[in-house]
Coordinates of C-alpha atoms and ligand atoms in Angstrom, one line a residue:
M549 CA -8.9 -17.5 -28.2
M550 CA -12.4 -17.3 -27.6
L551 CA -13.9 -13.5 -26.9
N552 CA -14.7 -13.1 -22.9
E553 CA -12.7 -16.2 -22.5
V554 CA -12.9 -17.0 -18.6
F555 CA -9.9 -18.7 -17.3
S556 CA -9.6 -22.3 -16.0
G557 CA -6.6 -24.1 -15.4
T558 CA -4.1 -24.0 -12.6
L559 CA -2.7 -20.5 -11.3
V560 CA 0.3 -19.6 -9.4
V561 CA 0.6 -16.6 -7.2
V562 CA 4.0 -15.3 -6.8
G563 CA 4.4 -13.1 -3.6
M564 CA 1.4 -13.9 -0.8
G565 CA 1.3 -10.8 1.2
Y566 CA -1.5 -7.9 1.0
I567 CA -2.3 -8.3 -2.7
G568 CA -1.3 -11.7 -3.3
L569 CA -3.2 -13.6 -0.7
P570 CA -6.6 -11.7 -1.2
T571 CA -6.2 -12.1 -5.2
A572 CA -5.2 -16.0 -4.9
T573 CA -8.2 -16.7 -2.3
V574 CA -10.7 -14.7 -4.5
L575 CA -9.8 -17.1 -7.5
A576 CA -9.5 -20.3 -5.3
T577 CA -13.1 -19.4 -4.0
R578 CA -14.4 -19.2 -7.5
G579 CA -13.2 -22.8 -8.5
V580 CA -9.6 -21.8 -9.8
K581 CA -7.0 -24.5 -8.5
V582 CA -4.3 -21.9 -7.1
I583 CA -1.1 -22.5 -5.5
G584 CA 0.8 -19.6 -3.2
V585 CA 4.3 -19.2 -3.5
D586 CA 6.4 -17.1 -1.0
V587 CA 10.0 -16.9 0.0
N588 CA 8.8 -16.1 3.7
P589 CA 8.4 -19.9 5.3
R590 CA 6.3 -18.4 7.9
I591 CA 3.7 -17.2 5.5
V592 CA 4.2 -20.4 3.8
E593 CA 3.4 -22.4 6.9
A594 CA 0.6 -19.8 8.0
I595 CA -1.5 -19.9 5.3
S596 CA -1.0 -23.7 4.6
R597 CA -2.6 -23.9 8.0
G598 CA -5.8 -21.7 6.7
E599 CA -4.1 -18.9 8.7
T600 CA -4.2 -15.1 7.4
P601 CA -0.9 -13.7 8.5
F602 CA -2.5 -10.0 8.7
I603 CA -5.7 -8.2 9.5
E604 CA -8.2 -7.5 6.3
P605 CA -12.1 -7.8 6.8
D606 CA -13.6 -11.1 5.3
L607 CA -10.3 -12.3 4.4
A608 CA -9.7 -14.8 7.0
V609 CA -12.7 -17.0 6.6
A610 CA -12.3 -17.0 2.7
V611 CA -8.7 -18.2 3.1
S612 CA -9.5 -20.8 5.6
G613 CA -12.3 -22.3 3.5
A614 CA -10.3 -22.0 0.1
V615 CA -7.4 -24.1 2.2
A616 CA -9.8 -26.5 3.8
M617 CA -11.2 -27.3 0.4
G618 CA -8.0 -27.7 -1.2
R619 CA -8.6 -25.2 -3.7
L620 CA -5.7 -23.0 -1.9
S621 CA -2.4 -24.8 -1.4
M622 CA 1.2 -23.0 -0.4
S623 CA 4.7 -23.7 -1.8
Q624 CA 8.1 -22.2 -1.4
D625 CA 9.1 -23.2 -5.0
V626 CA 7.5 -22.2 -8.1
P627 CA 5.5 -25.3 -9.9
E628 CA 4.2 -25.5 -13.1
A629 CA 0.9 -23.9 -13.8
D630 CA -1.3 -22.5 -16.8
A631 CA -0.9 -18.8 -15.6
Y632 CA 1.1 -16.7 -13.1
I633 CA 0.5 -13.8 -11.3
I634 CA 3.3 -11.9 -9.8
A635 CA 2.7 -9.8 -6.7
V636 CA 5.7 -9.0 -4.9
P637 CA 7.1 -6.0 -3.5
T638 CA 8.3 -2.8 -5.6
P639 CA 10.1 -0.6 -3.0
F640 CA 12.4 2.4 -4.1
L641 CA 16.2 2.5 -3.7
D642 CA 18.1 5.4 -2.2
D643 CA 17.7 7.3 -5.3
H644 CA 14.1 6.8 -5.3
T645 CA 14.3 4.4 -8.7
A646 CA 11.9 1.5 -8.5
D647 CA 13.8 -1.7 -6.8
L648 CA 12.8 -4.4 -9.5
S649 CA 15.0 -7.3 -8.0
Y650 CA 11.9 -8.7 -6.4
I651 CA 10.0 -8.6 -9.8
Q652 CA 13.1 -10.2 -11.8
S653 CA 13.7 -12.9 -9.1
A654 CA 10.0 -13.9 -9.5
A655 CA 10.4 -13.9 -13.2
E656 CA 13.4 -16.0 -12.9
Q657 CA 11.7 -18.5 -10.7
I658 CA 8.8 -18.7 -13.1
A659 CA 10.8 -19.0 -16.5
P660 CA 12.0 -22.9 -16.0
H661 CA 8.3 -23.9 -15.5
L662 CA 6.9 -22.3 -18.5
K663 CA 5.2 -24.3 -21.2
P664 CA 3.7 -22.5 -24.5
G665 CA 0.2 -21.0 -24.0
A666 CA 1.1 -20.0 -20.4
I667 CA 0.0 -16.6 -19.4
V668 CA 2.0 -14.3 -16.7
V669 CA 0.7 -11.4 -15.4
L670 CA 2.5 -8.7 -13.4
E671 CA 0.3 -7.2 -10.5
S672 CA 3.4 -5.2 -8.7
T673 CA 3.3 -1.5 -9.2
S674 CA 5.9 -1.1 -11.6
P675 CA 7.4 1.9 -13.8
P676 CA 6.7 1.9 -17.4
G677 CA 8.6 -0.7 -19.4
T678 CA 8.6 -3.4 -16.5
T679 CA 6.5 -5.9 -18.3
E680 CA 8.7 -6.0 -21.0
K681 CA 11.5 -6.5 -19.0
V682 CA 9.8 -9.5 -17.4
S683 CA 9.3 -10.9 -21.0
R684 CA 13.0 -10.1 -21.3
W685 CA 14.1 -11.7 -18.1
I686 CA 11.9 -15.0 -19.3
G687 CA 13.2 -14.9 -22.6
A688 CA 17.0 -14.9 -21.7
L689 CA 16.4 -17.9 -19.5
R690 CA 14.1 -19.6 -22.3
P691 CA 15.5 -19.2 -25.5
D692 CA 13.2 -22.0 -26.7
L693 CA 10.0 -19.8 -26.0
K694 CA 8.7 -17.2 -28.5
M695 CA 8.3 -14.3 -26.2
P696 CA 6.0 -11.6 -27.0
H697 CA 8.4 -8.3 -26.9
V698 CA 10.3 -10.2 -29.7
A699 CA 7.6 -12.3 -31.4
G700 CA 4.5 -10.2 -30.8
S701 CA 1.1 -11.8 -31.9
I702 CA 2.9 -15.3 -32.6
A703 CA 4.2 -15.6 -29.2
D704 CA 4.3 -18.7 -26.9
I705 CA 3.5 -17.0 -23.6
S706 CA 1.2 -14.0 -22.8
V707 CA 2.9 -11.2 -20.6
A708 CA 0.6 -8.4 -19.6
H709 CA 0.2 -5.9 -16.5
C710 CA -2.8 -5.7 -14.4
P711 CA -2.3 -3.2 -11.6
E712 CA -4.1 -3.7 -8.4
R713 CA -6.0 -0.3 -7.0
V714 CA -7.7 -1.9 -3.9
L715 CA -8.1 0.0 -0.6
P716 CA -6.6 -1.6 2.3
G717 CA -9.7 -2.5 4.7
R718 CA -12.1 -3.0 2.0
I719 CA -10.1 -5.4 -0.4
M720 CA -12.4 -8.2 -0.4
I721 CA -15.0 -5.7 -1.7
E722 CA -13.1 -3.8 -4.0
M723 CA -11.2 -6.9 -5.6
I724 CA -14.7 -7.8 -7.3
T725 CA -16.0 -4.3 -7.7
N726 CA -13.3 -2.2 -9.1
N727 CA -12.5 -1.8 -12.9
R728 CA -9.5 -3.4 -14.1
V729 CA -6.8 -2.4 -16.4
V730 CA -5.4 -5.0 -18.2
G731 CA -2.3 -4.1 -20.4
G732 CA -0.4 -6.7 -22.5
L733 CA 2.7 -6.6 -24.3
T734 CA 0.4 -7.4 -27.2
S735 CA -3.4 -7.1 -27.7
Q736 CA -3.3 -11.1 -27.8
C737 CA -1.3 -11.1 -24.4
A738 CA -4.1 -8.7 -23.0
A739 CA -6.8 -10.5 -24.2
R740 CA -5.5 -13.7 -22.4
A741 CA -4.7 -12.1 -19.1
A742 CA -8.1 -10.6 -19.0
S743 CA -9.5 -14.3 -18.9
I744 CA -8.1 -14.6 -15.3
Y745 CA -10.0 -11.4 -14.1
R746 CA -13.2 -12.4 -15.7
V747 CA -13.3 -15.4 -13.3
F748 CA -14.0 -13.0 -10.5
S749 CA -14.2 -9.3 -11.5
Q750 CA -17.9 -7.6 -11.7
G751 CA -16.0 -4.3 -12.7
E752 CA -15.3 -3.3 -16.4
I753 CA -12.2 -5.0 -17.8
L754 CA -10.2 -2.2 -19.9
L755 CA -7.8 -3.5 -22.4
T756 CA -4.8 -1.7 -23.1
D757 CA -1.1 -1.9 -24.0
A758 CA 1.2 -2.7 -20.7
A759 CA 3.4 0.7 -20.5
S760 CA -0.1 2.6 -20.6
A761 CA -1.4 0.4 -17.7
E762 CA 1.9 0.6 -15.7
M763 CA 1.6 4.5 -16.2
A764 CA -2.0 4.4 -15.1
K765 CA -1.5 2.9 -12.0
L766 CA 1.3 5.6 -11.0
V767 CA -0.7 8.4 -11.9
E768 CA -3.5 7.0 -9.7
N769 CA -1.5 7.1 -6.8
S770 CA 0.6 10.5 -7.8
Y771 CA -3.0 12.1 -8.1
R772 CA -4.0 11.3 -4.6
D773 CA -0.2 12.4 -3.3
V774 CA -0.6 15.8 -5.1
N775 CA -4.1 16.4 -3.8
I776 CA -3.0 15.5 0.0
A777 CA 0.1 17.7 -0.4
F778 CA -2.0 20.5 -1.2
A779 CA -4.1 19.9 2.0
N780 CA -0.9 19.3 4.0
E781 CA 0.3 22.8 2.6
L782 CA -2.6 24.3 3.5
S783 CA -2.3 23.2 7.0
L784 CA 1.0 24.5 7.5
I785 CA -0.2 28.1 6.1
S786 CA -3.4 27.9 8.4
E787 CA -1.3 27.3 11.0
S788 CA 1.0 29.9 10.7
L789 CA -2.2 32.2 10.1
G790 CA -3.6 30.9 13.4
L791 CA -6.6 29.6 11.1
D792 CA -8.0 25.9 11.8
V793 CA -7.5 24.3 8.4
W794 CA -10.4 22.0 8.7
E795 CA -12.9 25.2 9.0
V796 CA -11.2 26.6 6.0
I797 CA -11.4 23.4 4.1
K798 CA -14.8 22.7 5.2
L799 CA -16.0 26.1 3.9
A800 CA -14.0 26.0 0.6
N801 CA -15.7 22.6 -0.1
Q802 CA -19.1 24.4 -0.2
H803 CA -17.9 25.4 -3.9
P804 CA -19.6 23.1 -6.1
R805 CA -16.5 22.2 -8.0
V806 CA -13.7 22.1 -5.1
N807 CA -13.1 19.1 -3.1
V808 CA -10.0 19.5 -1.1
L809 CA -8.9 16.6 0.7
S810 CA -8.1 16.3 4.7
P811 CA -4.6 17.0 5.8
G812 CA -2.7 14.6 8.1
P813 CA 0.7 13.8 9.8
G814 CA 2.3 12.8 6.6
V815 CA 1.6 10.3 3.9
G816 CA 1.8 6.8 4.6
G817 CA 1.5 3.1 3.1
H818 CA 3.8 1.6 0.3
C819 CA 1.7 2.6 -2.4
I820 CA 1.2 6.6 -2.4
P821 CA 4.6 7.7 -0.8
V822 CA 6.4 5.7 -3.4
D823 CA 4.8 5.4 -6.8
P824 CA 5.1 8.6 -7.5
W825 CA 8.9 8.7 -7.5
F826 CA 8.4 6.1 -10.3
I827 CA 7.3 8.8 -12.4
V828 CA 9.9 11.3 -11.0
A829 CA 12.6 8.7 -11.9
A830 CA 11.0 8.4 -15.7
A831 CA 10.9 12.0 -16.2
P832 CA 12.9 14.1 -13.7
E833 CA 13.2 17.2 -15.5
L834 CA 9.4 17.3 -16.2
A835 CA 8.0 15.7 -13.4
R836 CA 8.1 19.0 -11.1
L837 CA 4.8 19.1 -9.3
I838 CA 4.7 15.6 -8.7
R839 CA 8.2 15.7 -7.1
T840 CA 7.1 19.0 -5.2
A841 CA 4.3 17.2 -3.8
R842 CA 6.4 14.1 -2.5
E843 CA 8.4 16.8 -0.7
V844 CA 5.5 18.7 0.7
N845 CA 4.3 15.3 2.3
D846 CA 7.5 13.9 3.4
H847 CA 8.0 17.1 5.4
K848 CA 4.8 16.6 7.3
P849 CA 6.1 14.4 9.8
H850 CA 8.9 16.6 10.7
H851 CA 6.8 19.5 11.1
V852 CA 4.2 17.7 13.5
A853 CA 7.1 16.1 15.4
D854 CA 8.7 19.7 15.8
Q855 CA 5.5 21.3 16.9
V856 CA 4.9 18.5 19.8
I857 CA 8.6 18.8 21.0
A858 CA 8.1 22.8 21.3
K859 CA 4.7 21.6 23.3
A860 CA 6.5 19.2 25.7
R861 CA 9.5 21.7 26.3
R862 CA 6.9 24.0 28.1
F863 CA 6.6 21.2 31.0
V864 CA 8.9 20.2 33.3
S865 CA 8.6 16.6 33.0
P866 CA 5.8 16.2 30.2
S867 CA 3.9 13.0 29.8
I868 CA 3.1 12.2 26.2
A869 CA 1.0 9.9 24.6
C870 CA 1.0 9.2 20.9
L871 CA -2.3 7.6 19.8
G872 CA -1.9 5.3 16.6
L873 CA 1.1 3.7 14.6
T874 CA -0.6 2.5 11.6
F875 CA -0.4 4.1 8.0
K876 CA -4.1 4.7 8.3
A877 CA -7.2 4.3 10.4
N878 CA -8.5 0.8 11.3
V879 CA -5.9 -1.5 9.5
D880 CA -2.8 -3.0 11.0
D881 CA 0.0 -2.1 8.3
V882 CA 2.6 0.1 9.6
R883 CA 4.6 0.2 6.4
E884 CA 5.9 3.6 5.4
S885 CA 3.7 5.1 8.5
A886 CA 4.0 8.5 8.8
A887 CA 2.7 8.1 12.6
V888 CA 5.8 5.9 13.0
E889 CA 7.9 8.5 11.6
V890 CA 6.6 11.2 14.2
V891 CA 6.7 9.0 17.0
G892 CA 10.4 8.2 16.3
L893 CA 11.4 11.6 15.7
I894 CA 9.9 12.8 19.1
A895 CA 11.2 9.8 20.8
S896 CA 14.6 10.8 19.5
A897 CA 14.4 14.6 20.4
L898 CA 13.1 13.9 24.0
P899 CA 15.4 10.9 25.2
E900 CA 14.7 12.0 28.9
F901 CA 11.1 11.5 28.7
E902 CA 8.9 8.2 28.5
I903 CA 6.4 8.4 25.6
M904 CA 3.7 6.2 25.6
V905 CA 2.4 4.8 22.1
A906 CA -1.1 3.2 21.9
D907 CA -2.5 1.5 18.8
P908 CA -5.3 -1.5 18.9
Y909 CA -3.9 -3.0 15.7
V910 CA -0.4 -3.1 17.0
D911 CA 1.5 -5.5 19.9
E912 CA 4.8 -4.6 19.5
L913 CA 7.3 -1.6 18.5
P914 CA 7.9 -1.5 14.8
P915 CA 11.2 -2.3 13.9
K916 CA 12.2 1.5 13.3
L917 CA 11.2 2.2 16.6
T918 CA 12.7 -0.5 18.8
S919 CA 16.0 1.5 19.3
N920 CA 14.2 4.3 21.3
A921 CA 14.3 2.9 24.9
N922 CA 12.0 5.8 26.1
L923 CA 8.9 4.3 24.1
R924 CA 6.6 2.3 25.9
L925 CA 3.4 0.5 24.3
A926 CA 0.4 1.3 26.4
N927 CA -3.5 0.9 26.4
A928 CA -5.0 4.2 24.8
G929 CA -7.4 4.8 27.5
E930 CA -4.8 4.9 30.2
A931 CA -2.1 6.6 27.9
A932 CA -4.5 9.5 27.4
D933 CA -5.4 9.6 31.0
A934 CA -1.9 9.7 32.3
A935 CA -0.9 12.0 29.5
D936 CA 0.0 16.1 29.6
I937 CA 0.3 15.8 25.6
I938 CA -2.1 13.7 23.5
V939 CA -1.1 13.4 19.8
L940 CA -3.6 12.1 17.8
L941 CA -1.8 10.4 14.5
V942 CA -4.3 7.9 13.2
E943 CA -8.2 8.0 13.7
H944 CA -8.9 4.5 14.7
E945 CA -12.6 4.0 15.5
A946 CA -11.1 2.5 18.9
F947 CA -10.0 6.3 19.7
R948 CA -13.2 7.8 19.4
P949 CA -14.5 7.7 23.0
L950 CA -11.3 9.5 24.0
R951 CA -12.6 12.7 22.3
H952 CA -13.9 14.0 25.6
L953 CA -10.3 14.3 26.8
R954 CA -10.1 17.7 24.7
Q955 CA -12.0 19.2 27.3
N956 CA -9.7 17.9 30.4
G957 CA -7.2 20.9 30.1
K958 CA -4.7 18.5 28.4
V959 CA -2.6 19.7 25.2
V960 CA -4.3 17.9 22.3
Y961 CA -2.7 17.8 19.2
D962 CA -4.9 16.2 16.7
T963 CA -3.1 16.0 13.2
R964 CA -6.2 14.4 11.5
G965 CA -8.8 16.7 12.5
A966 CA -10.6 13.7 13.9
W967 CA -11.8 15.2 17.3
A968 CA -12.4 18.8 16.0
Ligands
NAD1001 N1 -0.9 -3.3 -0.4 C1 -1.2 -2.7 -1.1 O1 -2.5 -1.9 -0.6 C2 -1.4 -2.5 -2.7 C3 -2.5 -1.7 -3.3 C4 -2.0 -1.9 -4.8 C5 -0.7 -2.2 -5.3 N2 0.2 -2.8 -4.4 C6 1.5 -3.3 -4.9 O2 1.4 -4.7 -4.7 C7 2.8 -5.2 -5.0 C8 2.8 -6.1 -3.5 O3 2.4 -5.6 -2.5 P1 1.9 -6.0 -1.2 O4 1.5 -4.8 -0.3 O5 1.0 -7.2 -1.4 O6 3.3 -6.7 -0.6 P2 3.6 -7.5 0.8 O7 4.9 -6.9 1.0 O8 2.7 -7.6 1.5 O9 3.6 -8.8 0.1 C9 4.7 -9.6 -0.7 C10 5.0 -10.8 -0.5 O10 6.0 -11.3 -1.6 C11 6.8 -12.1 -1.1 N3 8.3 -12.0 -1.8 C12 9.0 -11.5 -2.1 N4 9.8 -11.8 -3.2 C13 9.5 -12.9 -3.6 C14 10.0 -14.0 -4.3 N5 10.7 -13.5 -5.0 N6 9.2 -14.9 -4.8 C15 7.8 -15.2 -3.9 N7 7.9 -14.5 -2.9 C16 8.4 -13.3 -2.7 C17 7.3 -11.5 0.4 O11 7.8 -12.5 1.2 C18 5.7 -11.1 0.6 O12 5.1 -12.0 1.3 C19 3.5 -3.9 -4.6 O13 4.3 -3.7 -6.1 C20 2.5 -2.8 -4.3 O14 3.2 -1.7 -4.8 C21 -0.1 -3.0 -3.1

């Protein structure tokens, strides 16, 4: 293959969610013929109509344009193509090990359509060794193909891992500008997979082996988790000492080599609270700090809920407004959201009181909260006006004008330090 080759051909993205759809769209808008595949027929239908099933700045216009130009189409079945990107979920099981069934299913859907020379890239965040498993799963169904875990440099198929590190809310910018790590099962696999990212990436493309790429992604999110756990632990300690943790952190951060992160109601999203467990599962005896950080962050929603419940018990008939449900500010994603967990804990502990919940990005209660009959979705301003206790769980821009309520004699529990 040529050095610095740029992919041209037909490419299939399996899993058209928060990562797959932007990736497919960015490739399609740069001239690649892309077919998106998803098991969810509603996603297939919506994208086929040029619609974007979730909110992400600058994505909707790019999707409708790519579909209108015939560069991006959708299918529920995997077709034949020159390259495949797998972007399906990797949640964890009850024992905190990775659930690889989505990846295995995607690999097995791809296998019958592979022809020699094809590239398969795993983008899903995965424990070390998963990319090799993809090669094995395909090889088991296609004994006619030389797969790289056996054939090495003479393989028919290139299999690689290219983890994604975009920030929701900035996906369309960061997908282009971030540096990319591309880890191949062989150096040839890495080089061929890199040709796909050269189509659109302005960042550096760093070639490595597959397991190092898998581990690097997990390290990035564990680094974030450990640092957030430090801040969350400081918030508990400061609270017990009667100190304002944000003032303490602001002062400590004046040190030229200190940068403590901000505490919050817990850690949400489906990356940071999930990925560190894959390292713990890979080295349970050794990953002591990473495990403890997870436990500290998982405990924080319980602490926040306990504080709110204690405050509520001081009222005869408290009116409570919880502001924010998403896992972070200014996005519509409620997956693994600490705010959802806090609201659920409060609602379950105080079933006799109605609790108002407001989030400009959420128009129906997430499934985890639908069994709490005392929860009511409300407008943020009205809920905050009516409430005795306001719990700020997410620092959405839309909540900024409400910060004056702090002075109105209400109990305000600002878990983000946004109204300090
Ligand atoms: N969302 C993020 O910000 C982010 C960032 C970095 C990495 N990741 C990783 O990327 C991967 C995908 O995450 P996401 O947020 O895009 O998930 P998502 O849930 O938004 O999308 C996944 C899609 O895959 C589809 N799917 C599942 N199994 C399938 C199959 N066998 N065939 C076809 N489609 C299938 C689902 O219907 C869904 O639409 C995960 O491993 C995640 O950890 C996500």
